[in-house]
Tab-separated table of C-alpha atoms in Angstrom:
chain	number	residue	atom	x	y	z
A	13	UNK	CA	-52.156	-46.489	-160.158
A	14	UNK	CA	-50.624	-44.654	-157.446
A	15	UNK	CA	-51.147	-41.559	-155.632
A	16	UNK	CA	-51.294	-38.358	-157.198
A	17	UNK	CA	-51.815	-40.084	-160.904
A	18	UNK	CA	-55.312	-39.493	-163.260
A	19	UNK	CA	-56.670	-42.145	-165.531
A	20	UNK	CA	-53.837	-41.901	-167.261
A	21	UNK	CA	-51.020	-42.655	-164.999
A	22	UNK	CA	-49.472	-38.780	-165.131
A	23	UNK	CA	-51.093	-35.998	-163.004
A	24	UNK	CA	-52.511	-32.957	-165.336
A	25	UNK	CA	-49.440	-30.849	-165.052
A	26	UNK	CA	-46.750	-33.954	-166.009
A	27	UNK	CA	-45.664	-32.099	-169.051
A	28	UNK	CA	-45.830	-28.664	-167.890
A	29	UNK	CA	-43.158	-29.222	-165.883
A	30	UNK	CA	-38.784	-28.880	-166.360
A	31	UNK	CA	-37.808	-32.344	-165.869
A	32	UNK	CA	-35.855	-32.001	-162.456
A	33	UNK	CA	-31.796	-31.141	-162.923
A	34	UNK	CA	-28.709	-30.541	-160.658
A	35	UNK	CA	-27.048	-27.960	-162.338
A	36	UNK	CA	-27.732	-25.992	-165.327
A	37	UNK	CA	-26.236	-26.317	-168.825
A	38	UNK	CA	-26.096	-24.513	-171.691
A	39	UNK	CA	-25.947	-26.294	-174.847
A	40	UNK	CA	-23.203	-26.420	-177.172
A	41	UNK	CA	-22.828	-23.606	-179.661
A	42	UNK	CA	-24.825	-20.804	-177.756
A	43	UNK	CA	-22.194	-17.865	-177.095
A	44	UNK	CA	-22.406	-16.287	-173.216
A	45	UNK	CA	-23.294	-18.299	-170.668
A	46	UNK	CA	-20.597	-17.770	-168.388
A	47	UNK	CA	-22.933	-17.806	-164.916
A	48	UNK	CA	-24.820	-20.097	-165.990
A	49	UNK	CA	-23.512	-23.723	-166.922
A	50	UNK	CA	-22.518	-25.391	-163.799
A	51	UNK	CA	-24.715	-23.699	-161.454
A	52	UNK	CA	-27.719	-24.524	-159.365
A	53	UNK	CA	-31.175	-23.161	-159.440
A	54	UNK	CA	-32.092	-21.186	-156.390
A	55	UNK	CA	-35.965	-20.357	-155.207
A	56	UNK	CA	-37.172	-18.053	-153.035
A	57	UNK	CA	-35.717	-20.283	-150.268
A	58	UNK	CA	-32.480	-19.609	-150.518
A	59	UNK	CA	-31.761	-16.100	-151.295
A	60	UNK	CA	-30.204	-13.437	-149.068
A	61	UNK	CA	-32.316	-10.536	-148.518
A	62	UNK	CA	-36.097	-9.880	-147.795
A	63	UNK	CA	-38.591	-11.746	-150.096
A	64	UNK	CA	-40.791	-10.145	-152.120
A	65	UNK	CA	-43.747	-10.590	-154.314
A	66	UNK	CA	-44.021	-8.352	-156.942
A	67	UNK	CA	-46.791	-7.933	-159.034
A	68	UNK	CA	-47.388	-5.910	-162.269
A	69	UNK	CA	-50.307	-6.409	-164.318
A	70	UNK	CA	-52.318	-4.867	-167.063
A	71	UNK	CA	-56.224	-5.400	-168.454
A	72	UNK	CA	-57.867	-5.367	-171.427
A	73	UNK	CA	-61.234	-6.732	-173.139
A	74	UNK	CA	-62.471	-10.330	-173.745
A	75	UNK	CA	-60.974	-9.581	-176.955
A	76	UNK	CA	-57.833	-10.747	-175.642
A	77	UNK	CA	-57.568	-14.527	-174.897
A	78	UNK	CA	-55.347	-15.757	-172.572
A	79	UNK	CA	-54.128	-18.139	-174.986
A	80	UNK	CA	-53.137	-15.551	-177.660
A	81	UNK	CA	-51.066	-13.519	-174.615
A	82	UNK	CA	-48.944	-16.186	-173.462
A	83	UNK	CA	-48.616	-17.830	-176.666
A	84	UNK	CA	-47.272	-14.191	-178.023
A	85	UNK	CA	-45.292	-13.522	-174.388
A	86	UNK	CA	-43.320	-17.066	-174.485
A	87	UNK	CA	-42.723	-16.777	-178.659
A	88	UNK	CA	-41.104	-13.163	-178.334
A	89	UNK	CA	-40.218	-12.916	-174.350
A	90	UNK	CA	-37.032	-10.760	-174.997
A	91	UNK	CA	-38.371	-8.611	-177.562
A	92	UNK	CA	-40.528	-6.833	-175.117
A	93	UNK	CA	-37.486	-6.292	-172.776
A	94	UNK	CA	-35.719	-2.370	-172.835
A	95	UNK	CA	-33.451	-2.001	-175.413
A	96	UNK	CA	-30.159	-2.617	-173.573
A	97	UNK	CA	-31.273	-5.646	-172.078
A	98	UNK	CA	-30.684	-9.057	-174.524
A	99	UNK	CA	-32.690	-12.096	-173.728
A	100	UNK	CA	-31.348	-14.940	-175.643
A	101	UNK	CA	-34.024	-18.574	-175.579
A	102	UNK	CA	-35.030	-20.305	-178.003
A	103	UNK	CA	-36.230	-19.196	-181.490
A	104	UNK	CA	-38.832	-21.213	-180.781
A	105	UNK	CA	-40.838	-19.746	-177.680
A	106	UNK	CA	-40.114	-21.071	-174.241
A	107	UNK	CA	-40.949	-24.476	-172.846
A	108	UNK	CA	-40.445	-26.452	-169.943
A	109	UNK	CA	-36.527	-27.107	-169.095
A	110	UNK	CA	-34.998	-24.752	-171.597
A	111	UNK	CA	-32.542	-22.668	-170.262
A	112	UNK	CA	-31.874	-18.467	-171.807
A	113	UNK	CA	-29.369	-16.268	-171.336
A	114	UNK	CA	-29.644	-12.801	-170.390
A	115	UNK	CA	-27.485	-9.727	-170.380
A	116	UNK	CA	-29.177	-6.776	-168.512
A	117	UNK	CA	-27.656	-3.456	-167.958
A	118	UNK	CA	-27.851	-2.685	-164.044
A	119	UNK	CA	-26.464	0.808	-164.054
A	120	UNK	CA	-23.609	2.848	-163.794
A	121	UNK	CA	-22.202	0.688	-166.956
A	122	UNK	CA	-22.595	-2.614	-165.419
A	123	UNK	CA	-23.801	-5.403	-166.706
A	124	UNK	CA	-25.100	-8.742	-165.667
A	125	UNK	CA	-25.024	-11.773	-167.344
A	126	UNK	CA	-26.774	-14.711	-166.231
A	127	UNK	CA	-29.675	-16.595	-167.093
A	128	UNK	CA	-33.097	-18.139	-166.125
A	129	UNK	CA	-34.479	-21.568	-166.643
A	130	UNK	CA	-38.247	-22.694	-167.336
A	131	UNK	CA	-39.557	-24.414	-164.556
A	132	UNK	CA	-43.324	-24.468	-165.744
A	133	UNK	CA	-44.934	-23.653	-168.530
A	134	UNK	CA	-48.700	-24.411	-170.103
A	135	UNK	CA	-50.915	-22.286	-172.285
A	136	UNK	CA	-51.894	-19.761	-169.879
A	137	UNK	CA	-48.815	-19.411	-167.330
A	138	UNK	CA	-45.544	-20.203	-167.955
A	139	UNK	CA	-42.642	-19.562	-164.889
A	140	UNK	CA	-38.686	-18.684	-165.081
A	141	UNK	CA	-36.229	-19.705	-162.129
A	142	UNK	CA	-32.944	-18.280	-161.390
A	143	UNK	CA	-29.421	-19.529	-160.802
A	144	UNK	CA	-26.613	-18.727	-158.769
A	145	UNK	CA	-25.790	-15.690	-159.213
A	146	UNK	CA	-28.426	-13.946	-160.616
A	147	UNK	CA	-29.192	-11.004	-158.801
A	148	UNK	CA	-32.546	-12.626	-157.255
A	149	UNK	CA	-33.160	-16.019	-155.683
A	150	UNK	CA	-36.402	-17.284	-157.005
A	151	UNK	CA	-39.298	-16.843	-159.706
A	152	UNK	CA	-41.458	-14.972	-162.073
A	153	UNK	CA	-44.617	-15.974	-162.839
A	154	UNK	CA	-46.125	-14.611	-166.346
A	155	UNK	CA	-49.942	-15.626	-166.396
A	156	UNK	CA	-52.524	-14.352	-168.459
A	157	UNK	CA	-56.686	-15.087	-166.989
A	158	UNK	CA	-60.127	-14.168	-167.568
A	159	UNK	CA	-62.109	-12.129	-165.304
A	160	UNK	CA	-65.541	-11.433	-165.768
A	161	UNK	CA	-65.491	-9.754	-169.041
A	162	UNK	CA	-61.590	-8.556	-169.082
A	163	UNK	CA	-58.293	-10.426	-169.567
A	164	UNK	CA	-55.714	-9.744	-166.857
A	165	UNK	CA	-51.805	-10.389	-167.923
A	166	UNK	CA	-49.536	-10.639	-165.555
A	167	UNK	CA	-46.060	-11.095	-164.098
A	168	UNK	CA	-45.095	-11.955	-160.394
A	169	UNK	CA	-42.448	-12.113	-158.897
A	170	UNK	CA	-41.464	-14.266	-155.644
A	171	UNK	CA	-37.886	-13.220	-155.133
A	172	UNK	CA	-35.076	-12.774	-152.939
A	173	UNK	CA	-31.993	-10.627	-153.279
A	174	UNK	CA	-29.414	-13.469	-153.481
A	175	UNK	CA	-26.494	-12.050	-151.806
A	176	UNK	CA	-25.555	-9.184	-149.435
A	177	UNK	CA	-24.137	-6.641	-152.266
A	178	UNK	CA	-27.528	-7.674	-154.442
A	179	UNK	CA	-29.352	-6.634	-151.270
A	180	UNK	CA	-27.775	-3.338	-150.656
A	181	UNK	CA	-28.218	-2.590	-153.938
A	182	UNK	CA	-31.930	-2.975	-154.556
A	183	UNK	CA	-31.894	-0.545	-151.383
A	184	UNK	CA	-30.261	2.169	-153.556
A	185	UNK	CA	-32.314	2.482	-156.660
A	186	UNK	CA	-33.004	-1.495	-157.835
A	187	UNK	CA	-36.272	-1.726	-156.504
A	188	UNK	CA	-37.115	1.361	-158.701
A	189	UNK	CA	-35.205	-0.160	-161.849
A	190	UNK	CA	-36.638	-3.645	-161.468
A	191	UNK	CA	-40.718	-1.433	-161.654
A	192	UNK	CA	-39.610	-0.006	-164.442
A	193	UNK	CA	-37.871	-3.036	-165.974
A	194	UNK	CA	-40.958	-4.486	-165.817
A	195	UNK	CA	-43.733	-1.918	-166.742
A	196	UNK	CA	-41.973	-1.099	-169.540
A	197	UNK	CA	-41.782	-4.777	-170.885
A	198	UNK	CA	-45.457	-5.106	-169.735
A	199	UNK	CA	-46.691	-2.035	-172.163
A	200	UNK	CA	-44.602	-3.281	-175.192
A	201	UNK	CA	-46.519	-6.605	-174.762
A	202	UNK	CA	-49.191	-4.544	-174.853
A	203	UNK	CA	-48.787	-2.818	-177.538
A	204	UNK	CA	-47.584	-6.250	-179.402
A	205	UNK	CA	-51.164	-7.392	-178.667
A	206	UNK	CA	-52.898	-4.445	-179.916
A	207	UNK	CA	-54.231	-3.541	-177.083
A	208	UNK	CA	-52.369	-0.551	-175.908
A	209	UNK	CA	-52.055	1.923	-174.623
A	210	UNK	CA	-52.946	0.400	-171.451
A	211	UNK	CA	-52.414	1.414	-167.828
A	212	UNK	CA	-49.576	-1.218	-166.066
A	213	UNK	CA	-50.661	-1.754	-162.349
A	214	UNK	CA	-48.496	-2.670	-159.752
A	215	UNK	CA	-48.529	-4.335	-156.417
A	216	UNK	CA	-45.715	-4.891	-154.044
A	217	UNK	CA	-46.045	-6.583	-150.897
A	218	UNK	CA	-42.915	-7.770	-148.306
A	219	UNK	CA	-43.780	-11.418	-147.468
A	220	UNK	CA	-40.904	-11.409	-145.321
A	221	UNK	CA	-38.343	-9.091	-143.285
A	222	UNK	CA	-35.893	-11.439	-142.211
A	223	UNK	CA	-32.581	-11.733	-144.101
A	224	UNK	CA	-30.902	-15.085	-144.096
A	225	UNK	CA	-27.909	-14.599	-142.936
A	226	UNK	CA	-26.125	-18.171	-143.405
A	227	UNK	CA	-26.980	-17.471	-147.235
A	228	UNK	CA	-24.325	-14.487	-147.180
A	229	UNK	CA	-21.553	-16.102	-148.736
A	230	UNK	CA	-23.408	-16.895	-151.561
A	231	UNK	CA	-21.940	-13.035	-152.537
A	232	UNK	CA	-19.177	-15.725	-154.144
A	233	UNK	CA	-21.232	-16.855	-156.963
A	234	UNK	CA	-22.225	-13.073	-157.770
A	235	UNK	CA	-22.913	-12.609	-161.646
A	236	UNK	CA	-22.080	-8.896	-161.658
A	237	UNK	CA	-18.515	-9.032	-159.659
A	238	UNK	CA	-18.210	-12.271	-162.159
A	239	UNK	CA	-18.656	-10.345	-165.240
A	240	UNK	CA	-16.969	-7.912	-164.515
A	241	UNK	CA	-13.679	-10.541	-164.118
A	242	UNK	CA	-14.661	-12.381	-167.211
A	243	UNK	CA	-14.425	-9.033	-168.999
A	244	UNK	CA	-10.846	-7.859	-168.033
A	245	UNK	CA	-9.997	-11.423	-168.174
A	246	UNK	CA	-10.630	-11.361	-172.076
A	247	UNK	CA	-9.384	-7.398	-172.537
A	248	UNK	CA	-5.848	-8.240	-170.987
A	249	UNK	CA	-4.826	-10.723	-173.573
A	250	UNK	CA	-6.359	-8.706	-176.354
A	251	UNK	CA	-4.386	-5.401	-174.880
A	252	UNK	CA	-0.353	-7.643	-174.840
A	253	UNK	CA	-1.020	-8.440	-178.904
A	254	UNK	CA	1.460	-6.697	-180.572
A	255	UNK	CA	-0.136	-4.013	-182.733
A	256	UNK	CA	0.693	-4.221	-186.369
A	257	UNK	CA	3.835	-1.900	-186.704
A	258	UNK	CA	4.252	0.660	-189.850
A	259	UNK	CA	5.207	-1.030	-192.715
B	30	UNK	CA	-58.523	-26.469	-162.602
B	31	UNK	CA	-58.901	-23.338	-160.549
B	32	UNK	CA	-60.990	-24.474	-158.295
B	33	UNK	CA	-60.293	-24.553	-154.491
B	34	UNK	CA	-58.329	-27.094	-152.761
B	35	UNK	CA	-60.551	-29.066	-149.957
B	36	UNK	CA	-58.361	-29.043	-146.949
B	37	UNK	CA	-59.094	-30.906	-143.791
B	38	UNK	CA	-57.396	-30.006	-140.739
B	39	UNK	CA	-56.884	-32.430	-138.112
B	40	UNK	CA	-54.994	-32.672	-135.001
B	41	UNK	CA	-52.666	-35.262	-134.668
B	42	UNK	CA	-51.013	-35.198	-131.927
B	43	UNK	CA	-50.373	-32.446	-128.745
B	44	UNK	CA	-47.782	-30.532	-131.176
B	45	UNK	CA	-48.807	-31.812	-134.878
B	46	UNK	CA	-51.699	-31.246	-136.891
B	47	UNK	CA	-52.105	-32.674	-140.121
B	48	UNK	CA	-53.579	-30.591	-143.175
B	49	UNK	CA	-55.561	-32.619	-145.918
B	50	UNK	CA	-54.450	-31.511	-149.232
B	51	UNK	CA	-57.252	-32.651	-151.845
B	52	UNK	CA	-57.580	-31.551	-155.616
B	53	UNK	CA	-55.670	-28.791	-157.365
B	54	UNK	CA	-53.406	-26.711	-155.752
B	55	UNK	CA	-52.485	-23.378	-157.265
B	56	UNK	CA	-52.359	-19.282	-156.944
B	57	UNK	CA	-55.834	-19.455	-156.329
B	58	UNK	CA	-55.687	-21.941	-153.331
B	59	UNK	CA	-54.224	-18.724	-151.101
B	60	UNK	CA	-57.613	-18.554	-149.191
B	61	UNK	CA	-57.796	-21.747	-148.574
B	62	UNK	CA	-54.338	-22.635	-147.321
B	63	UNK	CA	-54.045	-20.263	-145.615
B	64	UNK	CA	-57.670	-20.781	-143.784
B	65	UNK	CA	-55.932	-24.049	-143.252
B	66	UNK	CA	-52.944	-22.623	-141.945
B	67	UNK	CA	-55.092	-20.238	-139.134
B	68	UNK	CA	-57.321	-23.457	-138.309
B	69	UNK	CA	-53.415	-25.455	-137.415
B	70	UNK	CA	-52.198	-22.254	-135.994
B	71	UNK	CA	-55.329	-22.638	-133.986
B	72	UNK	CA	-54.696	-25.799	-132.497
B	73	UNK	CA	-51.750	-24.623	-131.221
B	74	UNK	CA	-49.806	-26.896	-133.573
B	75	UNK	CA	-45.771	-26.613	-133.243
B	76	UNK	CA	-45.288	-29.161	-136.770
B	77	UNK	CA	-47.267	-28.532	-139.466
B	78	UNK	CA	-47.935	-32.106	-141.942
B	79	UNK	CA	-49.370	-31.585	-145.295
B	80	UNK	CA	-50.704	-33.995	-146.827
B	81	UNK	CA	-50.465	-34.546	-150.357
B	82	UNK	CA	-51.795	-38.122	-151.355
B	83	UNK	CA	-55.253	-36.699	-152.660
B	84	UNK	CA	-53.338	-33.752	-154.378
B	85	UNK	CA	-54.245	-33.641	-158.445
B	86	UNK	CA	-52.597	-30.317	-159.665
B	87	UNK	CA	-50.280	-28.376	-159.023
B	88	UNK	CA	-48.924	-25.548	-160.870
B	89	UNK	CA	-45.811	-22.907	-160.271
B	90	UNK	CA	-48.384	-20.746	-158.596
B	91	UNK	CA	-49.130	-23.358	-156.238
B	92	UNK	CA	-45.640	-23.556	-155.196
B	93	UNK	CA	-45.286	-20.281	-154.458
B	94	UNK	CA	-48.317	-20.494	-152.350
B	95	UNK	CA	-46.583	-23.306	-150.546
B	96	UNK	CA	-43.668	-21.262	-150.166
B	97	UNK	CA	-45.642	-18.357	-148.496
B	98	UNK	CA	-46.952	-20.772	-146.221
B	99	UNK	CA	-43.461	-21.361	-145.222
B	100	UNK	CA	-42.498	-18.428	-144.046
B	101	UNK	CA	-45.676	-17.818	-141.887
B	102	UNK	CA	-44.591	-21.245	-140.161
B	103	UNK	CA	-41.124	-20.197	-139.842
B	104	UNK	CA	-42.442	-16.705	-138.788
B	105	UNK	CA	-44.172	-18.601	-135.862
B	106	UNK	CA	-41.341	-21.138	-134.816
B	107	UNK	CA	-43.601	-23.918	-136.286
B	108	UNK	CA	-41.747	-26.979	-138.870
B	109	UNK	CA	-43.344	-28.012	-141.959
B	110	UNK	CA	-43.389	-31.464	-143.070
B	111	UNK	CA	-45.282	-33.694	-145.876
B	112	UNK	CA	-45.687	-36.665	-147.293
B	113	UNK	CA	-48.089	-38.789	-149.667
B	114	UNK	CA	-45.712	-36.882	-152.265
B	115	UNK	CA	-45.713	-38.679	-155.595
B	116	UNK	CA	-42.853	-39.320	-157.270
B	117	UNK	CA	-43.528	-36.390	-159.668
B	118	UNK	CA	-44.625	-34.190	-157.008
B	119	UNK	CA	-41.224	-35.119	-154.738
B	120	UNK	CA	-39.213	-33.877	-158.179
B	121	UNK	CA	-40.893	-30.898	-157.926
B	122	UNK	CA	-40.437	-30.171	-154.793
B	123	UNK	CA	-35.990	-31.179	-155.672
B	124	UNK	CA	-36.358	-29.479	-158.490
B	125	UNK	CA	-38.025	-25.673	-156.637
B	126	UNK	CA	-35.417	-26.785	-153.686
B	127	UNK	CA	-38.297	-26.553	-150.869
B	128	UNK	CA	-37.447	-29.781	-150.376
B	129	UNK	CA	-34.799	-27.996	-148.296
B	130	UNK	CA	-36.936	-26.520	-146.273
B	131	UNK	CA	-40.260	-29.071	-145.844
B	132	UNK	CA	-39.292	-32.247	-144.255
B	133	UNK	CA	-40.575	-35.051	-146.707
B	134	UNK	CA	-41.581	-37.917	-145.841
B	135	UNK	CA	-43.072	-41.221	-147.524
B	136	UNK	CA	-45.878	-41.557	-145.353
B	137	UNK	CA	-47.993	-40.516	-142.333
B	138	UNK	CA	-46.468	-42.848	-139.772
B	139	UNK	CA	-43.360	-41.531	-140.121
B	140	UNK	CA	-44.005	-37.814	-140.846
B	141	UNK	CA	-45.607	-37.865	-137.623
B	142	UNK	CA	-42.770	-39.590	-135.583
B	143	UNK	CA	-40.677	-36.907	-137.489
């Protein structure tokens, strides 16, 4: 038996891990996921901008078990998202190594798409990593725990901007979109559990100042500026078909 | 599974001091690591080694508690290294990409001769 194994061989948290992969894929037959195949997971380590943790989290009564809130959280994760964001994961509920795509409206009539892979998941936490890309270089923790006679949900977030335009704009107005983003999701779980209406906290700290500067150029891989492309790529063609003259 | 990791801290050399990771390591390890972190900081270490032969657990919280621990050593101009990383563990650490950023190594010898 060797180091780091219980009586079994595998440590505790063997198959609440993603297997470990290069590059992301999406599999055949899901539409989008044009930032996503191809590209490698970043963490906190190798985004752009300042890193953050973000916290938002709500309580409620033993009532609640964790169990029940993640179970519900992973099953319907997008459904809680505002309505002009689309989450797309399995029908299933999310588990270790499966990869969903995303399409979130960042303002001024842009969109993103990009996605998120599992990197952990068990019956009271499960965890979502970003690619390349995506506007933020790392992870988001959604737990759910019992303290003392209340159930505390949560989601953190440990999270870089990934590039310099990312950066620049969570300066003007995406920090404040991102708290929403996320309170709002947090009180439609909520209310999914029954256990609204319920106040959603929140708790930001800055876990570090410095930008990385040799991580600039990763403004190549941006999903936004990428999307963008991909959609006048696909209106040109479908603007030169010849229109259907009068009969 | 919550419960806090025992760290030992021991000094290893005139710039390295080791940090004995045993048990589970996760989100609620923070006052513990980073006890461990002061006591190195203490010793006026310039590498930080962790340890992780005795480790048990670890969950995604755990990583990011790693990865806060991180940027107080970069912070202070100090490297972090480990070893005693299981083969499971080391995939973890590829698969998060701190691997990048903690020197791994595949035992103490060597992670001291860094």
């Amino acid at each position: 038996m060797s180091e780091n194994q219980g009586s079994q061989g595998l440590p505790r948290d063997a198959a609440s891990w993603a297997t470990k992969v290069d590059r992301l894929t999406v599999e055949g037959g899901r539409s989008g996921g044009i930032n996503v195949a191809g590209r490698r997971l970043t963490g906190p380590v190798q985004g752009f901008g300042k890193m953050w943790r973000k916290t938002y989290w709500f309580e409620t009564g033993p009532q609640l078990s964790p169990e029940t809130a993640i179970a519900t959280w992973k099953k319907n994760f997008g459904e809680f998202w505002p309505k002009a964001s689309r989450f797309k994961g399995p029908l299933t509920g999310l588990g270790p190594g499966d990869v969903a795509l995303l399409d979130v409206r960042v303002g001024g009539g842009v969109r993103l798409s990009t996605g998120v892979f599992v990197l952990y998941a068990d019956e009271r936490s499960f965890t979502l990593m970003t690619p390349q890309g995506h506007m933020f270089a790392g992870w988001i923790t959604f737990s759910a725990e019992a303290r003392g006679a209340a159930t505390r949900v949560q989601a953190q977030a440990l999270i870089r901007a990934n590039d310099p335009l990312y950066e620049l704009a969570m300066g003007l107005g995406g920090h404040r979109k991102e708290d929403q983003f996320w309170i709002h999701t947090m009180t439609s779980l909520a209310s999914c559990l029954g256990v609204a209406p319920v106040a959603v906290h929140r708790r930001t700290i800055c876990v570090d100042r410095r930008r990385q500067w040799g991580n600039a150029g990763q403004v190549w891989q941006n999903s936004v500026i990428r999307t963008m492309l991909h959609s006048a790529a696909t209106a040109i063609p479908r603007a030169r078909q010849p229109r259907p003259g009068p009969r | 599974m919550d419960e806090a990791p025992g760290l030992g801290v021991r000094k290893a050399d005139g710039r390295t001091s080791v940090i004995d990771i045993k048990g589970d390591i996760t989100a609620a390890s923070e006052p513990a690591l980073m006890a461990a972190y002061e006591e190195a900081a203490r010793q006026r270490a310039r590498r930080l080694v962790l340890n992780f032969s005795d480790l048990e657990y670890m969950n995604s919280g755990g990583i990011g508690m790693l990865v806060t621990m991180l940027v107080r050593a970069n912070r202070q101009h100090q490297e972090l290294a480990a070893y005693g990383l299981s083969h499971h563990y080391r995939e973890i650490f590829e698969l998060t990409r701190l691997d990048e950023a903690i020197t791994i190594y595949d035992d103490e010898r060597s992670a001291l001769a860094g």
